[in-house]
CSV table of C-alpha atoms and ligand atoms in Angstrom, one decimal:
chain,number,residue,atom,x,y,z
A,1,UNK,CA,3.2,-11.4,-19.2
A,2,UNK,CA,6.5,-11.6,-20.3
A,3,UNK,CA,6.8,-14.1,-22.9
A,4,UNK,CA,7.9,-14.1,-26.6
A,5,UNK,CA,4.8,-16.6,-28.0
A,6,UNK,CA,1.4,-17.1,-28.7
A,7,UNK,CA,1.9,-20.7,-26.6
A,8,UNK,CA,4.2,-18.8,-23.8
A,9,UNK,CA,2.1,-16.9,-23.3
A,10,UNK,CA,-0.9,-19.6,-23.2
A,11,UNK,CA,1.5,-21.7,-21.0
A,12,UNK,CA,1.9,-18.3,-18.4
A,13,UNK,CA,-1.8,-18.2,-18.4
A,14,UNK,CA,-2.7,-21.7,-18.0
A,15,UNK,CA,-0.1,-22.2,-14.9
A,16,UNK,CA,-1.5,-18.6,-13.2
A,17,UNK,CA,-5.1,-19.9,-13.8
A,18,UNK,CA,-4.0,-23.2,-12.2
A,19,UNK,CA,-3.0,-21.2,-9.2
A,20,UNK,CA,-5.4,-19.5,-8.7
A,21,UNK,CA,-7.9,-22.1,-8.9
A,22,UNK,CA,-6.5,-23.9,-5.5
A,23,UNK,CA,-7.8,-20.7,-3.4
A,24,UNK,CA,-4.9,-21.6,-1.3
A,25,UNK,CA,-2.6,-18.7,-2.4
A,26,UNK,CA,1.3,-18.7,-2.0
A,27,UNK,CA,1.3,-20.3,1.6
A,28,UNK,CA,-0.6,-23.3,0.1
A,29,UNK,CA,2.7,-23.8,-2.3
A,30,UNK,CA,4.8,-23.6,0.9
A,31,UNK,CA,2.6,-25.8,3.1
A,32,UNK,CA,3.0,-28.4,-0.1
A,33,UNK,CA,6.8,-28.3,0.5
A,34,UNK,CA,7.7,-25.8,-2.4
A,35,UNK,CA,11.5,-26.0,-2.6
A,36,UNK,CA,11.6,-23.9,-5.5
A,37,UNK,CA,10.1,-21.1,-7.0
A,38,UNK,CA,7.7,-21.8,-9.5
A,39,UNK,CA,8.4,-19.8,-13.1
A,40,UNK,CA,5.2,-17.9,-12.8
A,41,UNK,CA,7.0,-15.8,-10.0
A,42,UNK,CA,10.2,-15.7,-11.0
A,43,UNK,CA,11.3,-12.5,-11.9
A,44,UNK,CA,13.2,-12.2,-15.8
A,45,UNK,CA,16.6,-11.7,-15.0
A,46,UNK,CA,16.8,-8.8,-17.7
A,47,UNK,CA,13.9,-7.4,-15.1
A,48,UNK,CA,15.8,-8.0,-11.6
A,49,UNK,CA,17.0,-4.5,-9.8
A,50,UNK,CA,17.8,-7.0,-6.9
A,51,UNK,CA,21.4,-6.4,-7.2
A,52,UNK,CA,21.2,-2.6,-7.1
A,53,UNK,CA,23.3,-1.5,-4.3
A,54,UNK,CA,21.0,-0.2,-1.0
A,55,UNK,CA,21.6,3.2,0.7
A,56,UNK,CA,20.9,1.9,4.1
A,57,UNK,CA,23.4,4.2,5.6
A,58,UNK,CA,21.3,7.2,4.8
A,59,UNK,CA,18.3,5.4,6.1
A,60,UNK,CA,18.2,8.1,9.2
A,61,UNK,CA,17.1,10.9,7.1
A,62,UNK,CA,13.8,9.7,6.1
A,63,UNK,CA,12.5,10.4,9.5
A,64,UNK,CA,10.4,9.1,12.5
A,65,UNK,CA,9.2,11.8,14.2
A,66,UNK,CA,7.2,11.8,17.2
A,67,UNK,CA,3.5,13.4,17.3
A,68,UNK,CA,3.5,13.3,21.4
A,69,UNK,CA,3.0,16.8,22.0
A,70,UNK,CA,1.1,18.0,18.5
A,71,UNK,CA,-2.3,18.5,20.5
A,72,UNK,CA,-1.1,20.3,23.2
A,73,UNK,CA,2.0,22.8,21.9
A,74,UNK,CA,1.5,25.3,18.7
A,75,UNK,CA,5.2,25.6,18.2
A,76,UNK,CA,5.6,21.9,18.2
A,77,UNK,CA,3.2,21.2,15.5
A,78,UNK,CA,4.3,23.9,13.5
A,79,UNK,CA,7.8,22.2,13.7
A,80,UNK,CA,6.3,18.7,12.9
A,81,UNK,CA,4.2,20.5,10.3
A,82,UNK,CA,7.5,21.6,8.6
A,83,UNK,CA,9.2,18.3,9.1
A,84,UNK,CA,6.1,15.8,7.5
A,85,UNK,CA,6.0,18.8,4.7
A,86,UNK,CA,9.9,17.8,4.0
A,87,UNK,CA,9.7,14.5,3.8
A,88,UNK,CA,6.7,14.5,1.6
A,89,UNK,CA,8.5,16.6,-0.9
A,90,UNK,CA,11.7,15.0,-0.9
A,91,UNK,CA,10.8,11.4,0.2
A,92,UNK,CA,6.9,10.8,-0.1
A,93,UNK,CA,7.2,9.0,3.1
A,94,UNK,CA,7.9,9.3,7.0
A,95,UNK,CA,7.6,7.4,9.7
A,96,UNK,CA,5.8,8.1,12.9
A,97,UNK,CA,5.4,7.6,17.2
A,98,UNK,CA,3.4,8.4,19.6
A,99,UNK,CA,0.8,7.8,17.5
A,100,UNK,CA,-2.0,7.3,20.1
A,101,UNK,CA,-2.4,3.9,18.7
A,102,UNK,CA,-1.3,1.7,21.9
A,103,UNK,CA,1.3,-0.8,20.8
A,104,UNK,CA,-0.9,-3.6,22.3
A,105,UNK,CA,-3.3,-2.7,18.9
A,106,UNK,CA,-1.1,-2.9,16.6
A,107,UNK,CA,0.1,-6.1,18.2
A,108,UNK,CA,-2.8,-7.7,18.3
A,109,UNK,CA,-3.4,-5.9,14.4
A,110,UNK,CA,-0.5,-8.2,13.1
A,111,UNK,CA,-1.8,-11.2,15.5
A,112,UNK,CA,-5.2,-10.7,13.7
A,113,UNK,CA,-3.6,-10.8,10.2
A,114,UNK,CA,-1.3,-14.1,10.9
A,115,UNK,CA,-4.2,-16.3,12.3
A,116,UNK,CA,-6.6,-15.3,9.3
A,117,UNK,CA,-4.0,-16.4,6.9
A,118,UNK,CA,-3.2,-19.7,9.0
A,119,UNK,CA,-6.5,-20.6,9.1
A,120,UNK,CA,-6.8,-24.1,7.2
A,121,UNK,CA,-7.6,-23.5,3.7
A,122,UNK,CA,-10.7,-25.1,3.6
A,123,UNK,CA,-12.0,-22.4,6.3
A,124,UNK,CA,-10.2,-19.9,4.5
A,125,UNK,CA,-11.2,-20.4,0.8
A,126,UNK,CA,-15.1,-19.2,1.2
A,127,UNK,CA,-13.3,-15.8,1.0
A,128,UNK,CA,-11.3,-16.0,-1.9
A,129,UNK,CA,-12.6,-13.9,-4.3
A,130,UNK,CA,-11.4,-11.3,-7.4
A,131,UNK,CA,-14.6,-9.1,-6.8
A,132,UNK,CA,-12.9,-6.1,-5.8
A,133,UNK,CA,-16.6,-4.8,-4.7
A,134,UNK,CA,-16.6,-7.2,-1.7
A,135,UNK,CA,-16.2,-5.4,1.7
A,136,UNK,CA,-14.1,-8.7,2.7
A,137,UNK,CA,-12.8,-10.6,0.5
A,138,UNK,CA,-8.9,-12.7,0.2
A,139,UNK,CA,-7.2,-13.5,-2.5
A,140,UNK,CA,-2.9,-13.1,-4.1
A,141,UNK,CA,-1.8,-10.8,-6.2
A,142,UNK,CA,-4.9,-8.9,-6.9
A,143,UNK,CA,-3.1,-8.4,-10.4
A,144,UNK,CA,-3.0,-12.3,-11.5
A,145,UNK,CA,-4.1,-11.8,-14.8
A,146,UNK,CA,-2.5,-8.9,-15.5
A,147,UNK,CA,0.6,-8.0,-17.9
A,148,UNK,CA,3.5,-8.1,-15.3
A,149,UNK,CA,6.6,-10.5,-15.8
A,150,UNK,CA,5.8,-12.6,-12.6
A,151,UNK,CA,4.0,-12.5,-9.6
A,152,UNK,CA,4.6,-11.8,-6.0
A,153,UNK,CA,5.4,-13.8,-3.2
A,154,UNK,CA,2.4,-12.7,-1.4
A,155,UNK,CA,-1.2,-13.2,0.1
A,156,UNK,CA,-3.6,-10.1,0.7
A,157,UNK,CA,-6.8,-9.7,2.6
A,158,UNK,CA,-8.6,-6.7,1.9
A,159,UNK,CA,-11.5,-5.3,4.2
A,160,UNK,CA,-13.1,-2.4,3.7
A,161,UNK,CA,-13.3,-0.1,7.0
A,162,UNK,CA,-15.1,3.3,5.8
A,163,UNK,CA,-17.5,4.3,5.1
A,164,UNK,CA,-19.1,1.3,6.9
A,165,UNK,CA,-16.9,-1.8,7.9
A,166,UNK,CA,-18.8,-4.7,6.8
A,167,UNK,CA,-21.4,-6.6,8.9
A,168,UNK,CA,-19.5,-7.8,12.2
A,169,UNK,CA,-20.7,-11.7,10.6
A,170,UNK,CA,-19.1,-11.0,7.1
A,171,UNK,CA,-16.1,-11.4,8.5
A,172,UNK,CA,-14.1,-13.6,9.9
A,173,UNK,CA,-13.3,-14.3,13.7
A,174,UNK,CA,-10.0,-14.7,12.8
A,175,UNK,CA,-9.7,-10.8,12.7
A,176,UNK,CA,-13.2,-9.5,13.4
A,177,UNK,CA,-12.8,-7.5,16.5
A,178,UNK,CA,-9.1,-6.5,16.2
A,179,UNK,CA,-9.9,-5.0,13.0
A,180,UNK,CA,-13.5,-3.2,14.0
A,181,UNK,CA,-11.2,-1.7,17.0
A,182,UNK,CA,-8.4,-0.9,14.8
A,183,UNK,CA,-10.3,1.4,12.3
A,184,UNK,CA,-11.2,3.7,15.0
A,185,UNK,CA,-7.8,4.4,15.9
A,186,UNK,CA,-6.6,4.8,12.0
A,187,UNK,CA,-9.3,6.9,11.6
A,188,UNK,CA,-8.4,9.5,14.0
A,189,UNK,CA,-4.7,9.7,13.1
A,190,UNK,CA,-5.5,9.7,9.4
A,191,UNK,CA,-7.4,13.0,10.2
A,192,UNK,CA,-4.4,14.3,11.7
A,193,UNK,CA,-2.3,13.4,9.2
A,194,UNK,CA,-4.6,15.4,6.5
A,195,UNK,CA,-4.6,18.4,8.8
A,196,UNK,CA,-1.0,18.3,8.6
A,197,UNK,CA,-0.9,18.0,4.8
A,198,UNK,CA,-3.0,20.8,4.7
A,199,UNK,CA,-1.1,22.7,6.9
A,200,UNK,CA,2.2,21.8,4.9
A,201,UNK,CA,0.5,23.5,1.6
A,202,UNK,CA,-0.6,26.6,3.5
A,203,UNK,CA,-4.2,25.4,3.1
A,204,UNK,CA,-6.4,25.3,5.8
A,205,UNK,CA,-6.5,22.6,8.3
A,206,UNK,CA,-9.6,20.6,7.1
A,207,UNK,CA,-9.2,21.2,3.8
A,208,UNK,CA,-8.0,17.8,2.4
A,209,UNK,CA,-10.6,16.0,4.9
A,210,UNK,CA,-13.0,18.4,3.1
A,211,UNK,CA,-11.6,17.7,-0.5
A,212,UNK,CA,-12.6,14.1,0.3
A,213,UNK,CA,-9.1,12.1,1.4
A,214,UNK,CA,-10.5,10.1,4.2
A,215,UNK,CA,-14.0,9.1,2.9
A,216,UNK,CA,-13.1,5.5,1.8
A,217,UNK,CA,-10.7,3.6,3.5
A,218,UNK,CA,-9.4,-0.1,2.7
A,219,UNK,CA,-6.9,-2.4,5.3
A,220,UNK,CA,-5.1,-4.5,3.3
A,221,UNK,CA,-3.3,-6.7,5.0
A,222,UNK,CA,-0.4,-8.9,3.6
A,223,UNK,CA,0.8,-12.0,4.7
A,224,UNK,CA,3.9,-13.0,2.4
A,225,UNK,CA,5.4,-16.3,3.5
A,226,UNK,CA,8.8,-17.2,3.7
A,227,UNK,CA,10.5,-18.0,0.5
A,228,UNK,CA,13.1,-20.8,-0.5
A,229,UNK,CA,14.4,-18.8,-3.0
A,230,UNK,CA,13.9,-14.9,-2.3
A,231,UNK,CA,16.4,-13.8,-5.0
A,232,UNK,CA,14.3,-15.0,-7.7
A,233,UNK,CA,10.9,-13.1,-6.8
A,234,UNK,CA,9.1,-10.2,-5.2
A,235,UNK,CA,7.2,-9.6,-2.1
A,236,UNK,CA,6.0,-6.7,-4.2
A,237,UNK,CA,6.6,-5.2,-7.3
A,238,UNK,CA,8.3,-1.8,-7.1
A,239,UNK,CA,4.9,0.7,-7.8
A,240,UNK,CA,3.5,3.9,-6.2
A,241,UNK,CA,0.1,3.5,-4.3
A,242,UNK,CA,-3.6,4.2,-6.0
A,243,UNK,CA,-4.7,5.8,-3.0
A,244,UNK,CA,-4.5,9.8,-1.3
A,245,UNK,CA,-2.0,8.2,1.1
A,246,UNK,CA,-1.5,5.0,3.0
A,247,UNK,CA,-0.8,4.3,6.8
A,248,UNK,CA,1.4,1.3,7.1
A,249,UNK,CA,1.9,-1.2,10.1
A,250,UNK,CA,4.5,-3.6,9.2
A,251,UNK,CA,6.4,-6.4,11.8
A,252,UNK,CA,10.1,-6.6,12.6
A,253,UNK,CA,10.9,-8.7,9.5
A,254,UNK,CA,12.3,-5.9,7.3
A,255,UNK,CA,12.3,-5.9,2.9
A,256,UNK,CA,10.4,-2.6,2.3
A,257,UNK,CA,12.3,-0.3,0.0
A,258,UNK,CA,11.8,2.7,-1.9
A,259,UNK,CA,13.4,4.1,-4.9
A,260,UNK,CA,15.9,7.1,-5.1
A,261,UNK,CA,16.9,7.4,-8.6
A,262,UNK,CA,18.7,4.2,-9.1
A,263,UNK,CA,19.2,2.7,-5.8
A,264,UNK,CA,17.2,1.9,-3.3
A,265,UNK,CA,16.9,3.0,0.8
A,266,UNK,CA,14.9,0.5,3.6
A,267,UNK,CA,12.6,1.3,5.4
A,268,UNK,CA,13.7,-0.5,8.4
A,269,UNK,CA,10.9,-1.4,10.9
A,270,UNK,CA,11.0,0.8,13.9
A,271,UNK,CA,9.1,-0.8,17.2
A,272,UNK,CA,5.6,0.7,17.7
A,273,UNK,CA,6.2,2.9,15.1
A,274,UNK,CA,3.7,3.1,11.7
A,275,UNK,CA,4.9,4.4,8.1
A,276,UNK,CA,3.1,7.0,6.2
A,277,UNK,CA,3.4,7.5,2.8
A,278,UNK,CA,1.9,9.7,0.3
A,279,UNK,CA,-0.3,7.8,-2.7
A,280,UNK,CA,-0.4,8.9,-6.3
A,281,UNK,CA,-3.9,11.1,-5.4
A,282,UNK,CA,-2.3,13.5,-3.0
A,283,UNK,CA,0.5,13.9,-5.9
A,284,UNK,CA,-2.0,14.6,-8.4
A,285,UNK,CA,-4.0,17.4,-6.4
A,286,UNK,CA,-0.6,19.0,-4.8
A,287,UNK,CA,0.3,19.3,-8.5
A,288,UNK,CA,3.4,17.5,-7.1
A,289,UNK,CA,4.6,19.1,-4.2
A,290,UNK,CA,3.9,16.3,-2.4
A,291,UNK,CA,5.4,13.1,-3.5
A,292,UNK,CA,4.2,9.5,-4.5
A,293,UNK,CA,7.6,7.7,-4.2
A,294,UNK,CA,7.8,4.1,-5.9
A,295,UNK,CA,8.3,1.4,-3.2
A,296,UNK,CA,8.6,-2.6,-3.2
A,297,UNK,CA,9.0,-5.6,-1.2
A,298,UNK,CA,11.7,-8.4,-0.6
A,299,UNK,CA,11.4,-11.6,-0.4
A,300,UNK,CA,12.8,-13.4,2.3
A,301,UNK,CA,14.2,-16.9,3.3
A,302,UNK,CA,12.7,-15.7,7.1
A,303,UNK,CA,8.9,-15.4,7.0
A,304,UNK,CA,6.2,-15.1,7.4
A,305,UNK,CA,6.0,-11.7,7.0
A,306,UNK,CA,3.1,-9.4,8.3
A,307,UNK,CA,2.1,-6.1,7.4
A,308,UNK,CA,-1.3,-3.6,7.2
A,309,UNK,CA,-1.8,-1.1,4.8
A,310,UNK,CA,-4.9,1.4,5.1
A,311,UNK,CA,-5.5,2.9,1.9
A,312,UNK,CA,-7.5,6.5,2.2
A,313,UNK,CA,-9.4,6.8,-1.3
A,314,UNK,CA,-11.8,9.1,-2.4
A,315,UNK,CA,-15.7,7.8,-1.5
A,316,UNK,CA,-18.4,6.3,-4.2
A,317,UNK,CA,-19.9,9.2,-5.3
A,318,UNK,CA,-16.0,11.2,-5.0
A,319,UNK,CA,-14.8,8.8,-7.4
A,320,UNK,CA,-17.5,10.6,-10.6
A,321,UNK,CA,-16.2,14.1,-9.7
A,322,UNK,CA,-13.4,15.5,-11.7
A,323,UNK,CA,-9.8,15.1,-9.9
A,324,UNK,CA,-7.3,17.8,-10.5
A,325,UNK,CA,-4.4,20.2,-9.0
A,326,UNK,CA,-6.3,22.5,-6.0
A,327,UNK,CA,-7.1,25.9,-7.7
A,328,UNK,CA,-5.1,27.7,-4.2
A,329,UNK,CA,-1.8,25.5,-5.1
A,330,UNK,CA,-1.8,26.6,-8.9
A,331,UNK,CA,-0.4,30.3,-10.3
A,332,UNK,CA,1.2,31.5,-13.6
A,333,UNK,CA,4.3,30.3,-12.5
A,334,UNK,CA,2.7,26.6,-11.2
A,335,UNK,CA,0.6,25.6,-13.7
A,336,UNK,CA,-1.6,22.7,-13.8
A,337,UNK,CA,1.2,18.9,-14.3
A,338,UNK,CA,-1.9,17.3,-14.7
A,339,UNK,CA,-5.4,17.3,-16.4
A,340,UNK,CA,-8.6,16.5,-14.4
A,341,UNK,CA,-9.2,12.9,-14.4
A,342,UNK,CA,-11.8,10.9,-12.0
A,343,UNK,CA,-10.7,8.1,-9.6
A,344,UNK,CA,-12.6,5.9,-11.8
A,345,UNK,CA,-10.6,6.1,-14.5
A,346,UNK,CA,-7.5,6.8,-12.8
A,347,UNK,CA,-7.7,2.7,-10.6
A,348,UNK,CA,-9.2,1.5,-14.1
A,349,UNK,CA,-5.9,2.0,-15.5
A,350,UNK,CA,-3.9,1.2,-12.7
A,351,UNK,CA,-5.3,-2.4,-12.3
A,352,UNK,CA,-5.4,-3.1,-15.7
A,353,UNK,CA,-1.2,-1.9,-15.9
A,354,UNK,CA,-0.8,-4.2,-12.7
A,355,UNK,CA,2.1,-3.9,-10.4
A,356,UNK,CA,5.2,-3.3,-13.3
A,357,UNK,CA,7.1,-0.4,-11.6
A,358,UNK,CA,5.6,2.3,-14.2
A,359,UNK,CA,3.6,5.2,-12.8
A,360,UNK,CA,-0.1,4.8,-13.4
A,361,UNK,CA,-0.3,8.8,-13.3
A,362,UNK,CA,2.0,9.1,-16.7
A,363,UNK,CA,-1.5,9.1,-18.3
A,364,UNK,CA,-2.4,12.1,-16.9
A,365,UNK,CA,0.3,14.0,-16.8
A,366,UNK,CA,-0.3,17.3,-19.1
B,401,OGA,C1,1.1,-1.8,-0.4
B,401,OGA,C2,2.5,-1.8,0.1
B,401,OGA,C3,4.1,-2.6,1.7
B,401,OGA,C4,4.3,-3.7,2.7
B,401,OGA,O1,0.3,-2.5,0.1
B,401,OGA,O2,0.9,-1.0,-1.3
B,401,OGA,O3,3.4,-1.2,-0.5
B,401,OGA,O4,5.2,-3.5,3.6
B,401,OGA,N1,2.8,-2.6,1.1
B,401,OGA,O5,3.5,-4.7,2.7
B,402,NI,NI1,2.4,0.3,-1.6
């Protein structure tokens, strides 16, 4: 927390905890008539990067390429193949159509997402819930009590879709069938996406499926509300995701950036379109030829905002093993960047940093 006393800091934590307590999250201090933002979210001004310039000109070269003939033409997905392996080296993300995910699902996806967080709070507060072992649970900023400056302009909703989704009952109807359908369909292109990973490093096609990257896989879904004030906060701090790579499904509202040196590019929303990006796991066992590139979200006077992001992370027993560079990717002249860790350790250091825009793989790095 960003504060210079013992009773700052007591103040911080007494205003958070207040928060927190009315299960209600950020929409419940816009339903109230919020007019400003309160300090707990405001970012320090010695901290804001708001005012960095954007490169939204150069926006076209992170591409959005289109998978509609990768089943059925070898040259094609060789081509693709060399295009994803591009991006994830120079980028660390893409996006994609022609996904196979019909645009009425992802509709629906975002439809899902909205009515669960417009539910009336007392309906919507059985769910709230810092138990990160839940399959379902709701809550904002899953970092609350951590050691960042301020806190996001944000709700979340996590559900847990693999190994098992939870019981059908355990959660709720808000978003229940859209998001048993949905996880089928992310599923299947996540698969592809790994075999073209694994293509990329000259492994073979199942490889990365084999190593584990699809065992576990979370949809966290975001609903960040519009904001009176959105030059004073964040959507979401700038970070790199704790996962092997994320597919993302975000609505026509726009704020999602990522970092190139000092500026940053948008990711503008493309219709029908998802947005992969590659998560601080496959970094770590590409011994970074792949890319984990720091992203973040605006805040916006227009809102609310919708968006999904389906984390693949290594499985239960997975997360015990040692994690480190792929023996085939390392030589004399590539050594290992980074010593063998386990996911265990690796999230327990990257919840306890919380979302403050430094890489939770510095630790690890040899
Ligand atoms: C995330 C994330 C971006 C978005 O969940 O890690 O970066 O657009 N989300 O909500
Ligand atoms: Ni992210």
């Amino acid at each position: 927390m960003a504060t210079t006393s013992e009773s700052d800091f007591d103040y911080v934590l007494s205003q958070r905890k207040a928060f927190d307590e009315t299960k209600a999250g950020v929409k419940g201090l816009v339903d109230a008539g919020t007019k400003k933002v309160p300090s707990i979210f405001r970012v320090p001004p010695e901290k804001s990067e708001k005012k960095v310039s954007n490169l939204s000109n150069t926006s076209h070269v992170i591409p959005v390429i289109d998978l509609a003939d990768i089943h059925t033409d070898a040259s094609k997905r060789h081509e693709l193949v060399e295009i994803v392996k591009r991006a994830s080296q120079t980028w660390g993300f893409f996006q994609v159509v022609n996904h196979e995910i019909p645009v009425s699902v992802l509709e629906e996806m975002k439809n899902g997402v909205k009515r669960f967080h417009e539910l009336d709070t007392k309906d919507k507060k059985e769910f709230y819930s810092r138990d990160r072992t839940k399959p379902f649970f709701y809550n904002s900023n899953f970092d609350l009590y951590g050691s960042q400056p301020a806190l996001n302009w944000r709700d979340t909703f996590k559900c847990l879709l693999y190994p098992d989704a939870p019981k059908p009952e355990e959660i709720p109807v808000a978003c229940r069938d859209i998001l048993l359908d949905y996880r089928k369909y992310i599923m299947k292109l996540g698969i592809l996406l790994l075999e073209m990973f694994s293509e990329a490093l000259d492994l073979i096609p199942n490889y990365l499926k084999d190593l584990g990257c699809a065992e576990r896989v979370f949809g966290i879904c975001h609903y960040y509300p519009a904001c009176p004030e959105p030059d004073l906060t964040m959507g979401t701090t700038a970070h790199a995701d704790n996962d092997f790579f994320t597919i993302l499904l975000q609505d026509h509202i726009g704020g999602l950036q990522i970092r190139c040196d000092d500026k940053w590019i948008d990711i503008n929303p493309v219709p029908g379109a998802l947005v992969i990006n590659i998560g601080d796991l496959l970094q770590l066992v590409t011994n970074d030829r792949l890319k984990s590139s720091e992203h973040r979200v605006l805040s916006n006077h227009v809102g609310p905002r919708i968006s999904v992001a389906c984390f693949f992370s290594p499985g239960a027993e997975a997360s015990l093993r040692p994690l480190g560079p792929i023996k085939e990717l390392l030589s004399e002249k590539d050594p290992p960047k980074y010593r063998e860790t386990t996911f265990t350790e690796y999230e327990a250091y990257f919840v306890a940093k919380g979302l403050d825009g430094r890489s939770a793989l510095a630790p690890f790095k040899i």
